[in-house]
PDB file of C-alpha atoms in Angstrom:
ATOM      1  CA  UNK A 304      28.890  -4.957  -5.256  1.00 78.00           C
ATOM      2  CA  UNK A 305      27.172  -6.870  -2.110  1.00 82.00           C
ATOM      3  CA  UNK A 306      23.242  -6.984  -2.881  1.00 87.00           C
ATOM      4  CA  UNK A 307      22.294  -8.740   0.058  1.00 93.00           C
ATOM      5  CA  UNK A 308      19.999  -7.302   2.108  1.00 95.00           C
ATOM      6  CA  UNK A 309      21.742  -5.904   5.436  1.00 95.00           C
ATOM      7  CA  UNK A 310      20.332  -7.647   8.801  1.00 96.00           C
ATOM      8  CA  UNK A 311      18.263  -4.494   9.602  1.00 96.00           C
ATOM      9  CA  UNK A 312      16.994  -4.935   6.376  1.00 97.00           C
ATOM     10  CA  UNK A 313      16.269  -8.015   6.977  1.00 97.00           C
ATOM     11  CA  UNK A 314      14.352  -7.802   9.896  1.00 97.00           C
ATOM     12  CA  UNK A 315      12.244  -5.223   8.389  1.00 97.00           C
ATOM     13  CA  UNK A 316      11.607  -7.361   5.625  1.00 97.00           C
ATOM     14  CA  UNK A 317      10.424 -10.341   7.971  1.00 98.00           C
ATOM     15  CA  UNK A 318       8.591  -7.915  10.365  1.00 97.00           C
ATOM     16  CA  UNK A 319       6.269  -6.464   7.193  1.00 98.00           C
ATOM     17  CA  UNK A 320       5.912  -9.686   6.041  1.00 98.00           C
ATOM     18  CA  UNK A 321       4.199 -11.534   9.244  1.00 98.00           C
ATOM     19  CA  UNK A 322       2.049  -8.385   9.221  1.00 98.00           C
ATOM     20  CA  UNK A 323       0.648  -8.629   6.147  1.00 98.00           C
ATOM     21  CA  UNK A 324       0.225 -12.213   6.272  1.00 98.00           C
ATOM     22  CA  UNK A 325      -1.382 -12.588   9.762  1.00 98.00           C
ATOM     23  CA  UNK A 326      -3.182  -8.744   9.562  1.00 98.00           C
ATOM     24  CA  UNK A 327      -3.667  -7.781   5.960  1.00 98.00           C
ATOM     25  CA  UNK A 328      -4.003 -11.100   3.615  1.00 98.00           C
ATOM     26  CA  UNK A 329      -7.113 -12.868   6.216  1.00 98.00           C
ATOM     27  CA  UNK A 330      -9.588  -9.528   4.803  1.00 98.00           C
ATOM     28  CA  UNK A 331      -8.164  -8.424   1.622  1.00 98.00           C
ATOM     29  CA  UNK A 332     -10.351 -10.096  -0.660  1.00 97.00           C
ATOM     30  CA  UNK A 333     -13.859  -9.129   1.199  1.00 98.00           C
ATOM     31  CA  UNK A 334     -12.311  -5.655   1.643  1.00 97.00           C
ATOM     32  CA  UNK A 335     -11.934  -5.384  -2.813  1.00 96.00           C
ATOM     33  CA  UNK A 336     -15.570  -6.309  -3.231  1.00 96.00           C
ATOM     34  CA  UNK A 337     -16.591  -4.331  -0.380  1.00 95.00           C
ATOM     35  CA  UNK A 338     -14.525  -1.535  -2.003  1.00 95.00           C
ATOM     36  CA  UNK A 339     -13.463  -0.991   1.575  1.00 96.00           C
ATOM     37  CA  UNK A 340     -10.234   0.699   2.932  1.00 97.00           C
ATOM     38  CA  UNK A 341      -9.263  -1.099   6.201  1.00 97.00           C
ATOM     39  CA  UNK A 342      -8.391   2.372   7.888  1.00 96.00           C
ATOM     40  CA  UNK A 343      -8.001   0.086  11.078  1.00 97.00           C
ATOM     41  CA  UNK A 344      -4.992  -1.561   9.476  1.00 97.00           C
ATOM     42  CA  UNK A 345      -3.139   0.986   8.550  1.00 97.00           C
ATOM     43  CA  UNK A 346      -3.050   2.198  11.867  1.00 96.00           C
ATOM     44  CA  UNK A 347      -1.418  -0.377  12.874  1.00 97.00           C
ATOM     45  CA  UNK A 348       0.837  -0.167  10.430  1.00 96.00           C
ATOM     46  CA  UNK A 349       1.412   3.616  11.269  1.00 96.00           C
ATOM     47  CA  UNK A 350       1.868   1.795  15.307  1.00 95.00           C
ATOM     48  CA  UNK A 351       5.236  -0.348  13.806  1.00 94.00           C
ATOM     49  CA  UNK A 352       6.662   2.364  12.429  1.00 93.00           C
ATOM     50  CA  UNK A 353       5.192   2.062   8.830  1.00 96.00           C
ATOM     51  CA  UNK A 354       3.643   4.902   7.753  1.00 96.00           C
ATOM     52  CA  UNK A 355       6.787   6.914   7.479  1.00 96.00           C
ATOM     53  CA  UNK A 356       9.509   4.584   7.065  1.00 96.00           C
ATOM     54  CA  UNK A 357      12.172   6.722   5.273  1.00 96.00           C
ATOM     55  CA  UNK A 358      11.179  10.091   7.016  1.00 98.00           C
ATOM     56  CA  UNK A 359      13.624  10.829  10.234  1.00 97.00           C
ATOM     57  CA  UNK A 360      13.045  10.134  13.309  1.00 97.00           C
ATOM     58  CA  UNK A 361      12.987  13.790  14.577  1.00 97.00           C
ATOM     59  CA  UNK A 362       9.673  14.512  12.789  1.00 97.00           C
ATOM     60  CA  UNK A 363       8.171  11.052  13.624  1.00 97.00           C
ATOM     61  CA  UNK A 364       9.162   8.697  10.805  1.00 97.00           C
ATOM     62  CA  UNK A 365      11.109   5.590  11.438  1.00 96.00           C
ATOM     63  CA  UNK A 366      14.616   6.839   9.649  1.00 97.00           C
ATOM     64  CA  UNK A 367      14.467   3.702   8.089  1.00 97.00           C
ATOM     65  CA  UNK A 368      17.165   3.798   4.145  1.00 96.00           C
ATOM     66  CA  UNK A 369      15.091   3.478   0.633  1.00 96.00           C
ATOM     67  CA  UNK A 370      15.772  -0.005   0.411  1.00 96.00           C
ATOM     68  CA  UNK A 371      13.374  -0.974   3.425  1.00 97.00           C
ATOM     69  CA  UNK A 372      11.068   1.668   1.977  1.00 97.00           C
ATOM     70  CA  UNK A 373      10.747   0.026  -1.360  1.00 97.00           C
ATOM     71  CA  UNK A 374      10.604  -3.987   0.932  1.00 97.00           C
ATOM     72  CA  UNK A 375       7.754  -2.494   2.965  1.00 98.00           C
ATOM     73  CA  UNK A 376       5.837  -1.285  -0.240  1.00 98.00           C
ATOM     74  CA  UNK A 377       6.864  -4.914  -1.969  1.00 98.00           C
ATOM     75  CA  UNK A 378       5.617  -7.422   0.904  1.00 98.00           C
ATOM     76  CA  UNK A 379       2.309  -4.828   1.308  1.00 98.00           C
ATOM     77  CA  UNK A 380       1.942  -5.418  -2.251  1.00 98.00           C
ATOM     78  CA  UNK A 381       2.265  -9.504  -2.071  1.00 97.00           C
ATOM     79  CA  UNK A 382      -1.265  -9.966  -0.572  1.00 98.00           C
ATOM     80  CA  UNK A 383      -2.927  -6.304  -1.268  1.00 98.00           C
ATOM     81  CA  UNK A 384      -2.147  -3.862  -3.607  1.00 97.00           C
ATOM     82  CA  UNK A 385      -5.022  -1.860  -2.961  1.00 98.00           C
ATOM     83  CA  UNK A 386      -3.122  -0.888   0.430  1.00 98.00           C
ATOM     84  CA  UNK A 387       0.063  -0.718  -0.738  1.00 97.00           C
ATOM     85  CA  UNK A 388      -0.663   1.956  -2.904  1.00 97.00           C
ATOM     86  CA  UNK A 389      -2.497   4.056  -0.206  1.00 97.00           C
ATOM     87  CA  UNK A 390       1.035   3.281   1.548  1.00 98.00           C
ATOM     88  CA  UNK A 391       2.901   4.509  -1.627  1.00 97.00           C
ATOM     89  CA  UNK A 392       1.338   7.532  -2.120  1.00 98.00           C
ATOM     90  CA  UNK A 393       1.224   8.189   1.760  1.00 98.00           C
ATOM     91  CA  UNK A 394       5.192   8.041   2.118  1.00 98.00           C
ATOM     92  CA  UNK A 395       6.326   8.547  -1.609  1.00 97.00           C
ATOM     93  CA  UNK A 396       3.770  11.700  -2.900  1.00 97.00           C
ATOM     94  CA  UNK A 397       3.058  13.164   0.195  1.00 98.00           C
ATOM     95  CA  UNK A 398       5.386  12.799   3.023  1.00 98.00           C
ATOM     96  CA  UNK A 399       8.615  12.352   0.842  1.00 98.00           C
ATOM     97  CA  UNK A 400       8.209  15.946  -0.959  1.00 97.00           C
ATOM     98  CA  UNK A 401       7.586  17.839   2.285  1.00 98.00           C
ATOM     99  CA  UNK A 402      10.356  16.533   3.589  1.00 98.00           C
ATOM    100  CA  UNK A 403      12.333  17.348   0.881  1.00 97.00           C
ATOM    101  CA  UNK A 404      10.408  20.674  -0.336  1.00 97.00           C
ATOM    102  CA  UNK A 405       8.860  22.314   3.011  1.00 98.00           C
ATOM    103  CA  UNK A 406      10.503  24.613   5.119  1.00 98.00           C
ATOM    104  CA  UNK A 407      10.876  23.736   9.032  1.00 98.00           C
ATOM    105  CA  UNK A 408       7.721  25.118  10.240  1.00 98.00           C
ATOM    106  CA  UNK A 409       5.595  23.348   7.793  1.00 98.00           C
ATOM    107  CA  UNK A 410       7.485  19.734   8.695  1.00 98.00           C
ATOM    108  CA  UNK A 411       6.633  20.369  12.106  1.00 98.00           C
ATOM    109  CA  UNK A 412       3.368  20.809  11.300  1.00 98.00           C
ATOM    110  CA  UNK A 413       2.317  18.390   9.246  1.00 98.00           C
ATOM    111  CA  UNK A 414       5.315  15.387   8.954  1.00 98.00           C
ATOM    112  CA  UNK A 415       4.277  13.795  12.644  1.00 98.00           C
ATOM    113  CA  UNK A 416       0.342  13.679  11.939  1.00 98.00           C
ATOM    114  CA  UNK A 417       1.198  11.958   8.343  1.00 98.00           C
ATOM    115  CA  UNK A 418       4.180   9.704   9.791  1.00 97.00           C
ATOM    116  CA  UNK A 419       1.809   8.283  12.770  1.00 97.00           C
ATOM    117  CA  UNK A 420      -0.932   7.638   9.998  1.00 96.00           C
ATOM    118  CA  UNK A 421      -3.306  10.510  12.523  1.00 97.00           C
ATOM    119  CA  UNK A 422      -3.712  12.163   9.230  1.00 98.00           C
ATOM    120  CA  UNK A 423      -4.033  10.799   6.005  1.00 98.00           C
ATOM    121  CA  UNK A 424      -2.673  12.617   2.801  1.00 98.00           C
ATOM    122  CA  UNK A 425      -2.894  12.588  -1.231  1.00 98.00           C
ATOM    123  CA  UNK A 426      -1.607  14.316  -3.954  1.00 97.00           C
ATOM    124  CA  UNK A 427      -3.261  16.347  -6.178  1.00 96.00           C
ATOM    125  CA  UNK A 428      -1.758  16.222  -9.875  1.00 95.00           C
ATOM    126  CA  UNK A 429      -4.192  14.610 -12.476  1.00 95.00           C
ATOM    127  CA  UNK A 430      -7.284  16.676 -13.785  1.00 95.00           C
ATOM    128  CA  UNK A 431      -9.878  15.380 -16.116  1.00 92.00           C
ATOM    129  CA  UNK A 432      -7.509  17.012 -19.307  1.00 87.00           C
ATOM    130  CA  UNK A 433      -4.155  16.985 -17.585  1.00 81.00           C
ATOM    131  CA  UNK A 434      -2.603  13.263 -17.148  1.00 75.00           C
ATOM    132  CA  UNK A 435       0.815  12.870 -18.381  1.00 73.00           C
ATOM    133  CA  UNK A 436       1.001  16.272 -19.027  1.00 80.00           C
ATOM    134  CA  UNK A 437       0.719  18.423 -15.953  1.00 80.00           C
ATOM    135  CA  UNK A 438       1.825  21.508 -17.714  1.00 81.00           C
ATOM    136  CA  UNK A 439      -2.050  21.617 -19.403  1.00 87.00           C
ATOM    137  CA  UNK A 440      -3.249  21.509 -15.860  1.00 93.00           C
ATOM    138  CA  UNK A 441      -6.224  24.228 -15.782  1.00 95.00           C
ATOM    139  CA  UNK A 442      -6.496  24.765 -12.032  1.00 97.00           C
ATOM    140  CA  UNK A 443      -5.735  28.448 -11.160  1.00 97.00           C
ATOM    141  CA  UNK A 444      -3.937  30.115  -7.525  1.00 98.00           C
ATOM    142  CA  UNK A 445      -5.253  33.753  -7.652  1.00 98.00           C
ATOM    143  CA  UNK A 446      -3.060  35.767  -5.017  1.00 97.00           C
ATOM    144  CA  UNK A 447      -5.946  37.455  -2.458  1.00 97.00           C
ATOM    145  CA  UNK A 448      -3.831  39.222   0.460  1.00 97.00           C
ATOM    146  CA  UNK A 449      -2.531  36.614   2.859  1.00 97.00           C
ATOM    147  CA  UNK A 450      -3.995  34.253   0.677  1.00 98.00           C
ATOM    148  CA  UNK A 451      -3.837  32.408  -2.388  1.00 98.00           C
ATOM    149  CA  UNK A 452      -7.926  31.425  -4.021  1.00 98.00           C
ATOM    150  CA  UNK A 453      -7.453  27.774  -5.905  1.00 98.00           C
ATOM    151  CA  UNK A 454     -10.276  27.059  -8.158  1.00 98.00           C
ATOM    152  CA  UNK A 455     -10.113  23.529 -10.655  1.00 97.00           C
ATOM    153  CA  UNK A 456     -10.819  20.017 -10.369  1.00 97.00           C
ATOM    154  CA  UNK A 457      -8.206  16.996  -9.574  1.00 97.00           C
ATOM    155  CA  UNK A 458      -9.521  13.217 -10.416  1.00 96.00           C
ATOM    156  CA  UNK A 459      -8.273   9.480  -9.870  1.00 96.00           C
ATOM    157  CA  UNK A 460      -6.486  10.656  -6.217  1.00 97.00           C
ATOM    158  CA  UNK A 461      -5.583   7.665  -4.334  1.00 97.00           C
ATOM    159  CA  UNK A 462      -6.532   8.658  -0.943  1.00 98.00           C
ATOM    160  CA  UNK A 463      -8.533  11.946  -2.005  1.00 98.00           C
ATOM    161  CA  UNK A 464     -11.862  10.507   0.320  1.00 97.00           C
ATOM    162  CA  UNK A 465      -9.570  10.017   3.150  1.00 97.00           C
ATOM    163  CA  UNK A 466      -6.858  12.539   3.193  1.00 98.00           C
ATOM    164  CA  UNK A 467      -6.772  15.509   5.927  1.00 98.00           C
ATOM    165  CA  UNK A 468      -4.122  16.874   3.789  1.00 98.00           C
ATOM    166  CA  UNK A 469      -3.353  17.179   0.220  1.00 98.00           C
ATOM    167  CA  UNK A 470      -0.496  17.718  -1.718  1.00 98.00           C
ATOM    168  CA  UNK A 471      -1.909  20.272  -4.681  1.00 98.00           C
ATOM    169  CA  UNK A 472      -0.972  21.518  -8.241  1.00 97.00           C
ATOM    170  CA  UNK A 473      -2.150  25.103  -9.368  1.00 97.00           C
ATOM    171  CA  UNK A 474      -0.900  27.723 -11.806  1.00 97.00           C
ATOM    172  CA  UNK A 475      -0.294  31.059 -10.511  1.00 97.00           C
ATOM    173  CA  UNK A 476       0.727  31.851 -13.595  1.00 95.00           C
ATOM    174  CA  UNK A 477      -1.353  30.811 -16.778  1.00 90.00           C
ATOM    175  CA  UNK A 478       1.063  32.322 -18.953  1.00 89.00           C
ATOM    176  CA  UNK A 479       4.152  30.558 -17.822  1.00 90.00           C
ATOM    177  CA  UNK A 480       3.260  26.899 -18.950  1.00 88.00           C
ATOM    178  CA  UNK A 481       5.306  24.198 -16.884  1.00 89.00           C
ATOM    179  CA  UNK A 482       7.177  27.392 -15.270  1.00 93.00           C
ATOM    180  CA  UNK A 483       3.841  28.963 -13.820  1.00 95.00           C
ATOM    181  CA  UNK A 484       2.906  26.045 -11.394  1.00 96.00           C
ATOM    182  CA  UNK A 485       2.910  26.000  -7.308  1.00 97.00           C
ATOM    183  CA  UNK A 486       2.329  23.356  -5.087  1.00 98.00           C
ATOM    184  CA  UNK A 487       0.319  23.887  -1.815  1.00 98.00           C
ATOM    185  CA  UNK A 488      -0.618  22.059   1.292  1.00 98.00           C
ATOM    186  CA  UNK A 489      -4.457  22.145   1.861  1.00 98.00           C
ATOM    187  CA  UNK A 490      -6.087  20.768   4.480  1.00 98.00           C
ATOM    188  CA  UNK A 491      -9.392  19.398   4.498  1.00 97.00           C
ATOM    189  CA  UNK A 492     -11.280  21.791   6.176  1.00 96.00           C
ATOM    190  CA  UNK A 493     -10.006  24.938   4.203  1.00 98.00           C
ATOM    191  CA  UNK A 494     -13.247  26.641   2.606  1.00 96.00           C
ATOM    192  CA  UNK A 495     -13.894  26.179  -0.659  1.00 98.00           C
ATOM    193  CA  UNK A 496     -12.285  22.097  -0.938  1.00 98.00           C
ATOM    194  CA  UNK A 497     -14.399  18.962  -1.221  1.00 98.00           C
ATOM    195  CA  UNK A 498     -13.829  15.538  -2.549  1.00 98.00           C
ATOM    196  CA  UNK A 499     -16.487  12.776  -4.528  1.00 98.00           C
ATOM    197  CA  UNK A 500     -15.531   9.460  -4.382  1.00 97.00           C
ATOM    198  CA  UNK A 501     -14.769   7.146  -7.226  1.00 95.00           C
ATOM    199  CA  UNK A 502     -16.264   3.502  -7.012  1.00 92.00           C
ATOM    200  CA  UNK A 503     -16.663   0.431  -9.258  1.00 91.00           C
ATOM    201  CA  UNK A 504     -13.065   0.465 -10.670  1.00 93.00           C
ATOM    202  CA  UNK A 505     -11.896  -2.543 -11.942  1.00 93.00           C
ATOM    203  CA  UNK A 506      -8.844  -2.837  -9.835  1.00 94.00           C
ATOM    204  CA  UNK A 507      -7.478  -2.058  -6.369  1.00 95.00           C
ATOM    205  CA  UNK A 508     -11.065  -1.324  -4.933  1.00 96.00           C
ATOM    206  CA  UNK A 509      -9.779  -1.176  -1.247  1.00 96.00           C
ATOM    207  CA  UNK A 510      -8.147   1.992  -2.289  1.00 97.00           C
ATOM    208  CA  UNK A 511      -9.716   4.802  -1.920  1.00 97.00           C
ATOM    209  CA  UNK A 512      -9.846   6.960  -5.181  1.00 97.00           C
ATOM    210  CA  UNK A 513     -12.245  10.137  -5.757  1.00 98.00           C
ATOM    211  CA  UNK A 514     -11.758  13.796  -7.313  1.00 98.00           C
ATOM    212  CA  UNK A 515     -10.690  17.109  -5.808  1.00 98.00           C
ATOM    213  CA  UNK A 516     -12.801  19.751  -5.904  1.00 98.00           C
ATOM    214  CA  UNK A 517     -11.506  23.708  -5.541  1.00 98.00           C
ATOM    215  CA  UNK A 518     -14.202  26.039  -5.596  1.00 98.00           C
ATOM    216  CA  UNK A 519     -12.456  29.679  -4.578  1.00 98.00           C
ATOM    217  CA  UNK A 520     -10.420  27.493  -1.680  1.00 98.00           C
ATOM    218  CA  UNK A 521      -8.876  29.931   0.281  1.00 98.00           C
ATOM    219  CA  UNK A 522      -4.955  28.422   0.955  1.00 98.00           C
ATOM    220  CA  UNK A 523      -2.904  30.488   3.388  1.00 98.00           C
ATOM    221  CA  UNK A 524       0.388  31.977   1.933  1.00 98.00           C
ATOM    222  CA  UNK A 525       2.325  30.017   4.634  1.00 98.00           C
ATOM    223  CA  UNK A 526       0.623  26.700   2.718  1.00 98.00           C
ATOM    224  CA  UNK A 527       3.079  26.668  -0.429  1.00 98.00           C
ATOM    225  CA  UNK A 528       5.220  24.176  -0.696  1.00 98.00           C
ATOM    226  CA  UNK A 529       8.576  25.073  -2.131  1.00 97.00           C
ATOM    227  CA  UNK A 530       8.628  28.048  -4.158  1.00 96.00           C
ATOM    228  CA  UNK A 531       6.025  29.853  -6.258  1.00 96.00           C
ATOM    229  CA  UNK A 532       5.848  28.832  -9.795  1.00 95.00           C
ATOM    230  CA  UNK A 533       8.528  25.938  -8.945  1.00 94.00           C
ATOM    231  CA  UNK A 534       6.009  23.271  -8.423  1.00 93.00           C
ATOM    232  CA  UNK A 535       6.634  21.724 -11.945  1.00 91.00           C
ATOM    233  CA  UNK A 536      10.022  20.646 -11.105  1.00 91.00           C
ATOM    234  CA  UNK A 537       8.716  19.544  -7.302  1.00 92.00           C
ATOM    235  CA  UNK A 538       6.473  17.824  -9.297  1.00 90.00           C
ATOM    236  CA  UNK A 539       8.641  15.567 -11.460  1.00 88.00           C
ATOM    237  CA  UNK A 540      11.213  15.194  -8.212  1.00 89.00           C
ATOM    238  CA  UNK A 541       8.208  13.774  -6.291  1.00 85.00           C
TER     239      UNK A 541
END
């Protein structure tokens, strides 16, 4: 088995890598005490083709196999981890399980804002009781007409202060456990969601971490992602 990196790997590898040495290593360490994210950067990051390297082409991304995905996140990672995990959860939780989980219309919608880094996005998993466990999760989806009305509280989101969109865990059935839980899409914007942000962490200040808030948010039907009540198993694909 060959485990040398192919030449287009290769050139991905060198392109990220003069990036983040000329663009992202000169302000990394004023941007951790600062506990600043250099939205600047990643734009041009987005502008190379970075902020959706393994999505295709047709909705935006750069097509580019899982091996260049994982370089890009590596060489990020070399001189800023605080960034590469806003990259991470940007292609890996957000992107990654609409384009595996939404239907056409929805990767329309949303995959070439997120790819071109116009949007931001983060995923909503982790409560203050529900960690490793996501089946405890308490936040609720209450069908209302052409609606569904999401109530709870998410906390330690990379990106939540940022994101236009987030990736979000609910149960629509509180009976059901692990089998009662739907993901939606929720923009910021929808009634009813807010975010806090999270400062003085001890690590990876550049990236922005806060909580979700979901006070009777009002999520169009059209917003789930996948199936209803299949959002545990999107969950542990993602």
């Amino acid at each position: 088995m060959d485990f040398d990196l192919s030449e287009e790997q290769k050139m991905i590898q060198e392109t990220i890598r003069k990036f983040a040495k000329e663009e992202i290593a000169p302000v990394a360490s004023e941007n951790d005490k600062k506990g600043y994210f250099p939205r600047e950067i990643f734009t041009k990051m987005a502008e190379l083709g970075f902020a959706g390297t393994p999505i295709p082409e047709e909705y935006g991304g750069a097509g580019f196999d899982y091996i260049s995905h994982a370089i890009v996140a590596e060489e990020i990672g070399r001189v800023d981890s605080s960034l590469r995990g806003t990259y991470s959860v940007q292609v890996s939780l957000v992107e990654l399980p609409i384009f595996k989980f939404a239907n056409e219309e929805q990767k329309k919608k949303y995959l070439p804002k997120l790819t071109s880094g116009e949007w931001m996005g983060c995923y909503g998993l982790t409560e203050p009781d529900a960690g490793s466990d996501p089946a405890s999760m308490k936040s609720t989806a209450v069908e209302d007409g052409d609606y569904y009305v999401l109530n709870g509280q998410k906390t330690w989101i990379t990106n939540a202060g940022i994101a236009d969109l987030a990736v979000v865990y609910a149960k629509t059935d509180k009976e059901a456990g692990a089998r009662g839980i739907t993901a939606f899409l929720v923009e910021r914007g929808m009634e009813g969601f807010s975010t806090k942000d999270l400062h003085d962490k001890l690590g990876l200040r550049a990236s922005n971490t806060g909580e979700i808030y979901l006070e009777d948010c009002r999520v169009p039907k059209e917003n789930v992602l996948g199936e209803v009540n299949n959002g545990f198993k999107l969950a542990l694909s993602t």
